[in-house]
Coordinates of C-alpha atoms in Angstrom, one line a residue:
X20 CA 0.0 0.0 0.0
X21 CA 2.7 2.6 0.8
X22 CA 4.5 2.0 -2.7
X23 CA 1.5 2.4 -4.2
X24 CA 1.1 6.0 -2.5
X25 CA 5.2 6.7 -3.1
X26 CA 4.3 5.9 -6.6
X27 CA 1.5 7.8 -6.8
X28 CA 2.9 11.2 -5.6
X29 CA 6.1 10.3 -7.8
X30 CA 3.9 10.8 -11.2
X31 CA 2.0 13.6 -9.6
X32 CA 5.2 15.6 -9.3
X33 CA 6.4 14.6 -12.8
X34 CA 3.2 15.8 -13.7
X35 CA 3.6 19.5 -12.3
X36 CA 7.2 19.7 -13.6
X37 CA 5.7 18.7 -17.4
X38 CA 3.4 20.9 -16.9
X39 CA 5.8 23.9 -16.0
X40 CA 8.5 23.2 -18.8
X41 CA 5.3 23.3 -21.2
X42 CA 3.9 26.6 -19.6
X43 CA 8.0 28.2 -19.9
X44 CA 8.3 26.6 -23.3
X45 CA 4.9 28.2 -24.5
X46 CA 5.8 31.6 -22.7
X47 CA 9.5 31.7 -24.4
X48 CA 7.8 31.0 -27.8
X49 CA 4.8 32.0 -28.2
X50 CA 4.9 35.5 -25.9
X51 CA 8.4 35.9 -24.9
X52 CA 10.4 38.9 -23.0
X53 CA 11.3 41.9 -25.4
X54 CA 12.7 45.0 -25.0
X55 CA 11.1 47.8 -26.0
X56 CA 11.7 52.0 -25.5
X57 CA 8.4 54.5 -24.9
X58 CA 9.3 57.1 -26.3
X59 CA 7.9 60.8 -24.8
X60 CA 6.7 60.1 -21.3
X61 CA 5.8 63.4 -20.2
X62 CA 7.5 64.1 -17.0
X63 CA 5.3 66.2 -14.6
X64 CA 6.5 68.5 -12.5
X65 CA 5.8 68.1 -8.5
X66 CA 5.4 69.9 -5.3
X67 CA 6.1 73.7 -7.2
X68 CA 5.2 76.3 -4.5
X69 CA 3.2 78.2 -6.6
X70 CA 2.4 80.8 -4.1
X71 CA 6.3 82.1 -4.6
X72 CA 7.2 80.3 -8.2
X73 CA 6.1 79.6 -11.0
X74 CA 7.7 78.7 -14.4
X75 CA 9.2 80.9 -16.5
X76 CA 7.3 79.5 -19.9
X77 CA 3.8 77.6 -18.4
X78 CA 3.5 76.7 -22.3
X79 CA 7.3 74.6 -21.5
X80 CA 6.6 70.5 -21.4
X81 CA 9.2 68.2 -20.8
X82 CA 9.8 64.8 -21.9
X83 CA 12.0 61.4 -21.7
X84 CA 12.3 58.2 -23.6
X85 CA 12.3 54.8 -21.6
X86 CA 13.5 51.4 -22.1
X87 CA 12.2 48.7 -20.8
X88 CA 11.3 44.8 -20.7
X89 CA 8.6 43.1 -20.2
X90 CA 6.7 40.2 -21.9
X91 CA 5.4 40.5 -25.7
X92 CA 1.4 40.5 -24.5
X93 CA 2.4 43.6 -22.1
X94 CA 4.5 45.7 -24.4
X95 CA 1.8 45.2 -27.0
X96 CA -0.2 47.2 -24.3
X97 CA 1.8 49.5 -23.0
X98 CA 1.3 53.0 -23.5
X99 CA 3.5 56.8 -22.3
X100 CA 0.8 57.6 -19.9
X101 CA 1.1 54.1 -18.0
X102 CA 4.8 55.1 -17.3
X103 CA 4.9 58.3 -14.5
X104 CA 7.6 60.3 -15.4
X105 CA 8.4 62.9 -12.1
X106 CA 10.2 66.0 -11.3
X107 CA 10.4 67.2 -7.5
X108 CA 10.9 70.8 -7.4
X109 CA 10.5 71.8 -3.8
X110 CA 13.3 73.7 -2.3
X111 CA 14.0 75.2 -5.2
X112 CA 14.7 78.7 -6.5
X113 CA 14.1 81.1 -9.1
X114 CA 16.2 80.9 -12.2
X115 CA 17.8 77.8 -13.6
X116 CA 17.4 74.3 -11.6
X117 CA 19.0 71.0 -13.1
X118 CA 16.5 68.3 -11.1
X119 CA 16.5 64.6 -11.4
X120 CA 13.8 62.6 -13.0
X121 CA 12.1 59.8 -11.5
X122 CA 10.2 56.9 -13.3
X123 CA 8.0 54.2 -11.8
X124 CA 6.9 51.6 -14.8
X125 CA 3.9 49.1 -14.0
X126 CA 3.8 46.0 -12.6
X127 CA 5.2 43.3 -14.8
X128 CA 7.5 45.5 -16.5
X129 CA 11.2 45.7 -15.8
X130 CA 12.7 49.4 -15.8
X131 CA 16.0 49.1 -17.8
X132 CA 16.7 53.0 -18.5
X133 CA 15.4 56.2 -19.5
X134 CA 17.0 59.4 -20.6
X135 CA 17.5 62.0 -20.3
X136 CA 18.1 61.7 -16.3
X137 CA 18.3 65.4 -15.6
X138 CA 15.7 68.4 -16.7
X139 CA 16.4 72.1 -16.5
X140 CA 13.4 73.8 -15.3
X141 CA 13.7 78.2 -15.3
X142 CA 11.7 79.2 -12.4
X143 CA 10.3 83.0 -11.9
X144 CA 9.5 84.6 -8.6
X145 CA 6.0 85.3 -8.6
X146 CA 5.7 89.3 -7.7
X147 CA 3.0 91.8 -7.5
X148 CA 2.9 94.8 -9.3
X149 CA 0.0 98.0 -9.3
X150 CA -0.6 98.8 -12.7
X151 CA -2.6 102.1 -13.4
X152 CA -5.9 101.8 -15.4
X153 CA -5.7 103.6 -19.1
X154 CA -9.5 104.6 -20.3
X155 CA -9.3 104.1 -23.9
X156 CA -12.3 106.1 -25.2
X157 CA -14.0 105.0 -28.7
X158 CA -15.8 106.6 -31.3
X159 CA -17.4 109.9 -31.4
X160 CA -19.8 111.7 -29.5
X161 CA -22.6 113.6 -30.4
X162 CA -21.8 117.0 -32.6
X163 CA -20.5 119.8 -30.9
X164 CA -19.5 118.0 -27.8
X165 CA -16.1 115.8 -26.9
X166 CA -15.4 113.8 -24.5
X167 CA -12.9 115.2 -21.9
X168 CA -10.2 112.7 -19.5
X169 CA -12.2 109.6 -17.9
X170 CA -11.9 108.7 -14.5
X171 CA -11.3 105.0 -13.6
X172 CA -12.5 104.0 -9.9
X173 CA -9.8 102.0 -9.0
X174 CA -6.9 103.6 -11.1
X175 CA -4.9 101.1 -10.8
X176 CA -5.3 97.1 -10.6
X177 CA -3.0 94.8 -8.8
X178 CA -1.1 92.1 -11.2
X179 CA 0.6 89.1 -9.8
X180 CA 2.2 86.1 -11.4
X181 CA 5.5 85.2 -13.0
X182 CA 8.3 88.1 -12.9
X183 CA 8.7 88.2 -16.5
X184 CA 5.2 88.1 -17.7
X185 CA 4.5 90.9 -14.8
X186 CA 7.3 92.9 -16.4
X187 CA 6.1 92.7 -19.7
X188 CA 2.7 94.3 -19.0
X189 CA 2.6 98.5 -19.9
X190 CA -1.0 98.9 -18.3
X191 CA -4.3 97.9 -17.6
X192 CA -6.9 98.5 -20.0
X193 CA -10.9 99.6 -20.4
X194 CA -12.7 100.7 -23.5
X195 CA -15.9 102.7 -23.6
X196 CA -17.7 103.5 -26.3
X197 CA -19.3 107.3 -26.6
X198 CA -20.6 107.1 -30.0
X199 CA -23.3 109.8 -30.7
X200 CA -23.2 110.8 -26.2
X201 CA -24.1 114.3 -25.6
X202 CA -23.4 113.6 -21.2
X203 CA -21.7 112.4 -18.7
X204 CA -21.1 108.0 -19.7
X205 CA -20.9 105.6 -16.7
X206 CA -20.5 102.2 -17.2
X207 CA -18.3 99.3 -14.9
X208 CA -16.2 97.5 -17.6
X209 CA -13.5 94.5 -17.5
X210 CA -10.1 95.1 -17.0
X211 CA -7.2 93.8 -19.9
X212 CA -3.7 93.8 -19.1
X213 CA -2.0 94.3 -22.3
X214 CA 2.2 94.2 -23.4
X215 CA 3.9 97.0 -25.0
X216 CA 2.3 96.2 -28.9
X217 CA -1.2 96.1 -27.2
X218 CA -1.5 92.2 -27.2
X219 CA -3.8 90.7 -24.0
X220 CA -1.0 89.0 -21.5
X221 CA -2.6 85.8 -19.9
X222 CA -0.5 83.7 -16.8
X223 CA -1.1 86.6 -14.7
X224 CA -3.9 87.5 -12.1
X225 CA -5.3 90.5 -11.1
X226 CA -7.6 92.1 -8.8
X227 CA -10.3 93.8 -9.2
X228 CA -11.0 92.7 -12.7
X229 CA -14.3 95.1 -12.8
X230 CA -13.7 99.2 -12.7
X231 CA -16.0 101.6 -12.8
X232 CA -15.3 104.7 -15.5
X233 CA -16.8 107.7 -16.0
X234 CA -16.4 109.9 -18.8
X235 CA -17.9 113.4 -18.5
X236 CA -19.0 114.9 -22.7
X237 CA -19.4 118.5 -22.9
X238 CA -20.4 121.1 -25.5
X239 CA -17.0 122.5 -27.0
X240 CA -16.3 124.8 -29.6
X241 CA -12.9 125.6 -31.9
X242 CA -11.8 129.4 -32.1
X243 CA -8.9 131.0 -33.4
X244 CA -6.6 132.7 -30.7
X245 CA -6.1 136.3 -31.4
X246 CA -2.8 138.1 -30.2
X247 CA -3.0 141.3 -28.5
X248 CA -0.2 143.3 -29.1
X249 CA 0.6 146.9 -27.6
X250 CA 2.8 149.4 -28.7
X251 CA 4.8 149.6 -31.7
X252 CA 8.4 148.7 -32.6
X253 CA 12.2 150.7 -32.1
X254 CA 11.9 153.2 -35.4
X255 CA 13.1 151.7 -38.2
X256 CA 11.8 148.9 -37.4
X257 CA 8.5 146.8 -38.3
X258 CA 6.4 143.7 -37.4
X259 CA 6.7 141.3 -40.3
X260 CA 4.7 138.4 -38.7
X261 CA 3.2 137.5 -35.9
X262 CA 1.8 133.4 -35.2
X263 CA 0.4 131.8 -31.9
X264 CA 1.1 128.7 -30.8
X265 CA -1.5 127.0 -31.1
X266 CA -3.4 129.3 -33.7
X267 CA -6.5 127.5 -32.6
X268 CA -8.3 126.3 -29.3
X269 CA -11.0 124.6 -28.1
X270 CA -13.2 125.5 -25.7
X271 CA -16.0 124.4 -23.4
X272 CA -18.8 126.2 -21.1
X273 CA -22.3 127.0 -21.4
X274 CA -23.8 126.0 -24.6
X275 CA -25.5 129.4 -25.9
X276 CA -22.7 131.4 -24.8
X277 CA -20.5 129.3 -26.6
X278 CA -22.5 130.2 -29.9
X279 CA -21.2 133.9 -30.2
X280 CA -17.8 133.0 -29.4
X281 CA -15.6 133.1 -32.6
X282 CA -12.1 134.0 -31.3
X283 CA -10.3 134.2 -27.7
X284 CA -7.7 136.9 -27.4
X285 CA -4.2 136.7 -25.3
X286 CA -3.2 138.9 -22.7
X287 CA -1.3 142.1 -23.3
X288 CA 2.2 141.3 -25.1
X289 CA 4.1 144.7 -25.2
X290 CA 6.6 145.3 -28.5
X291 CA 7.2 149.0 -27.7
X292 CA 10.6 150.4 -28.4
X293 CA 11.8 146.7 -29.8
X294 CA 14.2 145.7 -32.6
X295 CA 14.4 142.2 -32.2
X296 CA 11.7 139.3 -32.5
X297 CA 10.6 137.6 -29.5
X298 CA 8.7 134.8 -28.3
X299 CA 6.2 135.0 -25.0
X300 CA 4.0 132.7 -23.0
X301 CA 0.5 134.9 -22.7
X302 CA -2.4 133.7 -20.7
X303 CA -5.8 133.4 -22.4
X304 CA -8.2 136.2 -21.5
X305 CA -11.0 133.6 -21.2
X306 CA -15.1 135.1 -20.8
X307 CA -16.8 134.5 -17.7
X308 CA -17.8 130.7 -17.5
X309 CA -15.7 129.6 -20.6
X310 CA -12.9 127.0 -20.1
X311 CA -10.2 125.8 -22.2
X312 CA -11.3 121.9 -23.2
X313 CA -7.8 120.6 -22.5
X314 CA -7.7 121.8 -18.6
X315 CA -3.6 121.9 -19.1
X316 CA -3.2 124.6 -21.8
X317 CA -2.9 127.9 -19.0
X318 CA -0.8 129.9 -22.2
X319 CA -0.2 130.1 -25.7
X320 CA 3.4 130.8 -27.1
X321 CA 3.3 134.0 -29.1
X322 CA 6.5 134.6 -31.5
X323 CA 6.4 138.0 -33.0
X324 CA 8.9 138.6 -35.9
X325 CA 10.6 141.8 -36.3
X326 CA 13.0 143.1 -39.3
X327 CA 14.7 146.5 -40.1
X328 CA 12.1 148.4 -42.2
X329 CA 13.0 149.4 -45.9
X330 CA 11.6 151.1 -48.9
X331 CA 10.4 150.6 -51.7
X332 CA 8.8 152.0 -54.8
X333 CA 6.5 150.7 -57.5
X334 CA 5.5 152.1 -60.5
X335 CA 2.4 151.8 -62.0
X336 CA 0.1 153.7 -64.9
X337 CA -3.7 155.0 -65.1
X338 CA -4.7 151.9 -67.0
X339 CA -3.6 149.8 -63.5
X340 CA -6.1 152.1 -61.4
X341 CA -9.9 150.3 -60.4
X342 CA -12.7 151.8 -60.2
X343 CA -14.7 151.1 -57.2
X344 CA -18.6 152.0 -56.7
X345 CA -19.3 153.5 -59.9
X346 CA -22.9 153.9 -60.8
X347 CA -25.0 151.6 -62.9
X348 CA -24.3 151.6 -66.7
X349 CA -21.5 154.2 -66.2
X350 CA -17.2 153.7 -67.1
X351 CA -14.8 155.3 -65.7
X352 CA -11.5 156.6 -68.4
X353 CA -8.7 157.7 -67.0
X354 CA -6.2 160.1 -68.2
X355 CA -2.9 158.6 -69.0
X356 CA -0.5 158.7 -66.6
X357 CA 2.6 157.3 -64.7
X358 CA 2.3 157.5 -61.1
X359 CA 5.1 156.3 -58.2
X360 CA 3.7 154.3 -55.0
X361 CA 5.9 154.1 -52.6
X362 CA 5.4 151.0 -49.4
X363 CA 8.0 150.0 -46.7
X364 CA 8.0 146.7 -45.3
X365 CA 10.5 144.2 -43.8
X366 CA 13.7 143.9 -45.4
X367 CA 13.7 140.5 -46.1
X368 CA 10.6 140.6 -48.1
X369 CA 10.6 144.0 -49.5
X370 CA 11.2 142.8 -52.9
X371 CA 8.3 141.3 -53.4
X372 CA 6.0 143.7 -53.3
X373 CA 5.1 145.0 -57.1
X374 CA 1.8 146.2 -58.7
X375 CA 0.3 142.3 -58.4
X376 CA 0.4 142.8 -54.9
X377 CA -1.0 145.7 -54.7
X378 CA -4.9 146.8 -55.4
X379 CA -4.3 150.4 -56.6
X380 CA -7.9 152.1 -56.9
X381 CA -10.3 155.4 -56.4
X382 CA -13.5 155.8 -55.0
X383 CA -16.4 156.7 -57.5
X384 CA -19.4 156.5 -55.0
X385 CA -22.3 159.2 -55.6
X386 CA -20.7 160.6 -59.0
X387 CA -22.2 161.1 -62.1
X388 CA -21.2 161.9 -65.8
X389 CA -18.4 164.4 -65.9
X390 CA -15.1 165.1 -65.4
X391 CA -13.2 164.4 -61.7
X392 CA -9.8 164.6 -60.5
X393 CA -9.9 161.3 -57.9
X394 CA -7.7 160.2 -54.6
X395 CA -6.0 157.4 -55.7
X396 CA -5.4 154.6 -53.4
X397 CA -3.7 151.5 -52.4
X398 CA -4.4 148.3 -50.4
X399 CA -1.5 145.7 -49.6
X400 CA -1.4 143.1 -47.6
X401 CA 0.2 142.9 -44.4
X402 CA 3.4 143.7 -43.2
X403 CA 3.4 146.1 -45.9
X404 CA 2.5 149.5 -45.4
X405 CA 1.4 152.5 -48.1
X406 CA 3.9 155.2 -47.7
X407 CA 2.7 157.6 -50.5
X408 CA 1.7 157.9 -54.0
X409 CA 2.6 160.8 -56.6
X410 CA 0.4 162.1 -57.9
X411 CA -2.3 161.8 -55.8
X412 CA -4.9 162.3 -57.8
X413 CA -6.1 161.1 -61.6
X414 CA -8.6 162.9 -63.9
X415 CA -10.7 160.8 -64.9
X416 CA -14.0 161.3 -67.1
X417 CA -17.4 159.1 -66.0
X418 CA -20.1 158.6 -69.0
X419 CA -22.3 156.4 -69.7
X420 CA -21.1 152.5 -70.5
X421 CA -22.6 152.0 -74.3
X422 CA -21.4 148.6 -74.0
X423 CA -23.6 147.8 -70.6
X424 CA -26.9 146.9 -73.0
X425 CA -25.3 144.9 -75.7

């Protein structure tokens, strides 16, 4: 009975150790070990104390190749995201940090190697900076009225997040439409934070992310600015020009009185007794209850241009001479004549004045036909100035214009 039992277990133990040289031969042959490398395991990035750090590029991934064995049915399988792929970065600082990488592979799979070993993560020092809010005012309002400078409540938002993003922020921004507004706008707008070619920079925060803006519109009008100058130059000497700076203004205040305002003048600028040009900041006389729109222009620059005064004379003939308010269906003929006019002016630009520049005339008004020794006269144009003119007079005969009814 006992060999029967010794015999027994004998074949039973043969029969396991078949078994397991068919299961080994089966696994080496039909789904052996092989070696195989995943290639791009991301590699995440642990522990970061984001209330101090954060990286310099969010946008920055990192990446390593692993090789490893395992058998054929588990490779087939095996996919990047089964391996975790880590980087500590506690204790670290801002700038440039070499840190080893970790990798744990599943179970079942043998970890032969991976590379790289080693990352270098750029850390920033997460900072806070107040930006001030910049109202940026579209379209146009309503005619006859402008919009003058907003007022943002905050002024300024509060930006934190990576140095370098932080850094490259130029201001907080708001838009408000006035199109067509003819009163004070009040509206509570999001904030943008923008870089220096008006692009929106994201990775930051920033509080509060609401502001309130108001934007007051008020009737304005443009006049010129009229100098007022006293006095007159050294003898000898003569204003050629005079120019403000600016020649035009605008202005704000009550809407009707605002209607029969066409020019502001300056304050007093004295020339007496001068023979050189100068240049002075005068005040603007402004009527009650009138403001200047832009609240920063106090004075206009007011250059006045004086020159040595010269002569000149210009010769012209009767047929050159107008005729001005002569009755209906009468002509004027002149006697012929040669006549001198003599004008001064500055003596850069005395040589330009000839006949063309001047309007040499006489007055007919009230006469009838007949014979008539007339003033003559002459108009030019500024800086110029009419000394005399010899003769005075020209005879001229008035009759009746037999052309007028053709």
């Amino acid at each position: 009975m006992g060999r029967y039992f010794s015999s027994d277990a004998a074949l039973k133990v043969i029969s396991v150790l078949v078994a397991l040289v068919m299961w080994m031969y089966v696994m080496n042959e039909q789904n052996p070990q092989v070696t195989y490398v995943i290639r791009d395991v991301p590699v995440q990035l642990k522990y970061l104390d984001d209330s101090k750090l954060a990286l310099k590029d969010p946008t920055q991934q990192y990446f390593v190749n692993v090789k490893v064995r395992a058998r054929r049915s588990i490779i087939t399988g095996l996919k990047a995201e089964d391996i975790v792929a880590e980087a500590n970065l506690r204790g670290r600082i801002e700038g440039e940090n070499l840190l080893p990488v970790s990798v744990n592979v599943p179970a079942g799979v043998e970890l032969l190697d991976f590379s790289p070993r080693e990352i270098m993560v750029v850390l920033d020092a997460v900072v806070e900076e107040q930006m001030p809010v910049y109202v940026d005012v579209k379209g146009v309002p309503a005619e006859g009225f402008a919009a003058r400078t907003p007022v943002a409540t905050p002024q300024a938002v509060l930006v934190k997040g990576p140095r370098t993003l932080v850094n490259s922020i130029r201001r907080a921004v708001v838009e408000l439409d006035v199109t067509g507004k003819n009163g004070v706008v009040t509206a509570t707008l999001p904030v943008r934070v923008v870089d220096a070619k008006g692009n929106e920079q994201r990775g930051v925060t920033f509080r509060p992310d609401m502001v309130e803006v108001t934007v007051p519109i008020v009737p304005v009008s443009t006049v010129t600015v009229r100098p007022d100058l006293r006095g007159q130059p050294l003898e000898g000497f003569v204003v050629r020009e005079v120019r403000v700076e600016p020649s035009v203004v605008m202005i704000t205040g009550n809407s009707d009185a605002l209607k029969n305002i066409r020019e502001i003048s300056t304050e007093p600028v004295n020339i007496s007794g001068l023979a050189r040009s100068i240049a002075a900041d005068a005040e603007l006389q402004m009527p009650r209850g009138i403001l200047p729109f832009d609240e920063a222009l106090k004075k206009v620059k007011v250059v006045v241009e004086i020159e040595r005064v010269q002569s000149r004379t210009v010769s012209f003939s009767s047929s050159d001479i107008s005729f001005r308010n002569l009755g209906e269906g009468l002509t004027a003929v002149p006697e012929e004549g040669q006549f001198v006019l003599t004008v001064r002016g500055p003596e850069s630009i005395i040589n330009k004045a000839d006949k063309n520049s001047v309007e040499i005339y006489a007055d007919a008004s009230g006469l009838g036909e007949g014979e008539y020794s007339l003033r003559i006269r002459a108009e030019v144009p500024e800086p110029y100035q009419v000394i005399r003119i010899e003769p005075e007079n020209v005879k001229v005969t008035i009759q009746k214009d037999y052309r007028a009814g053709l």
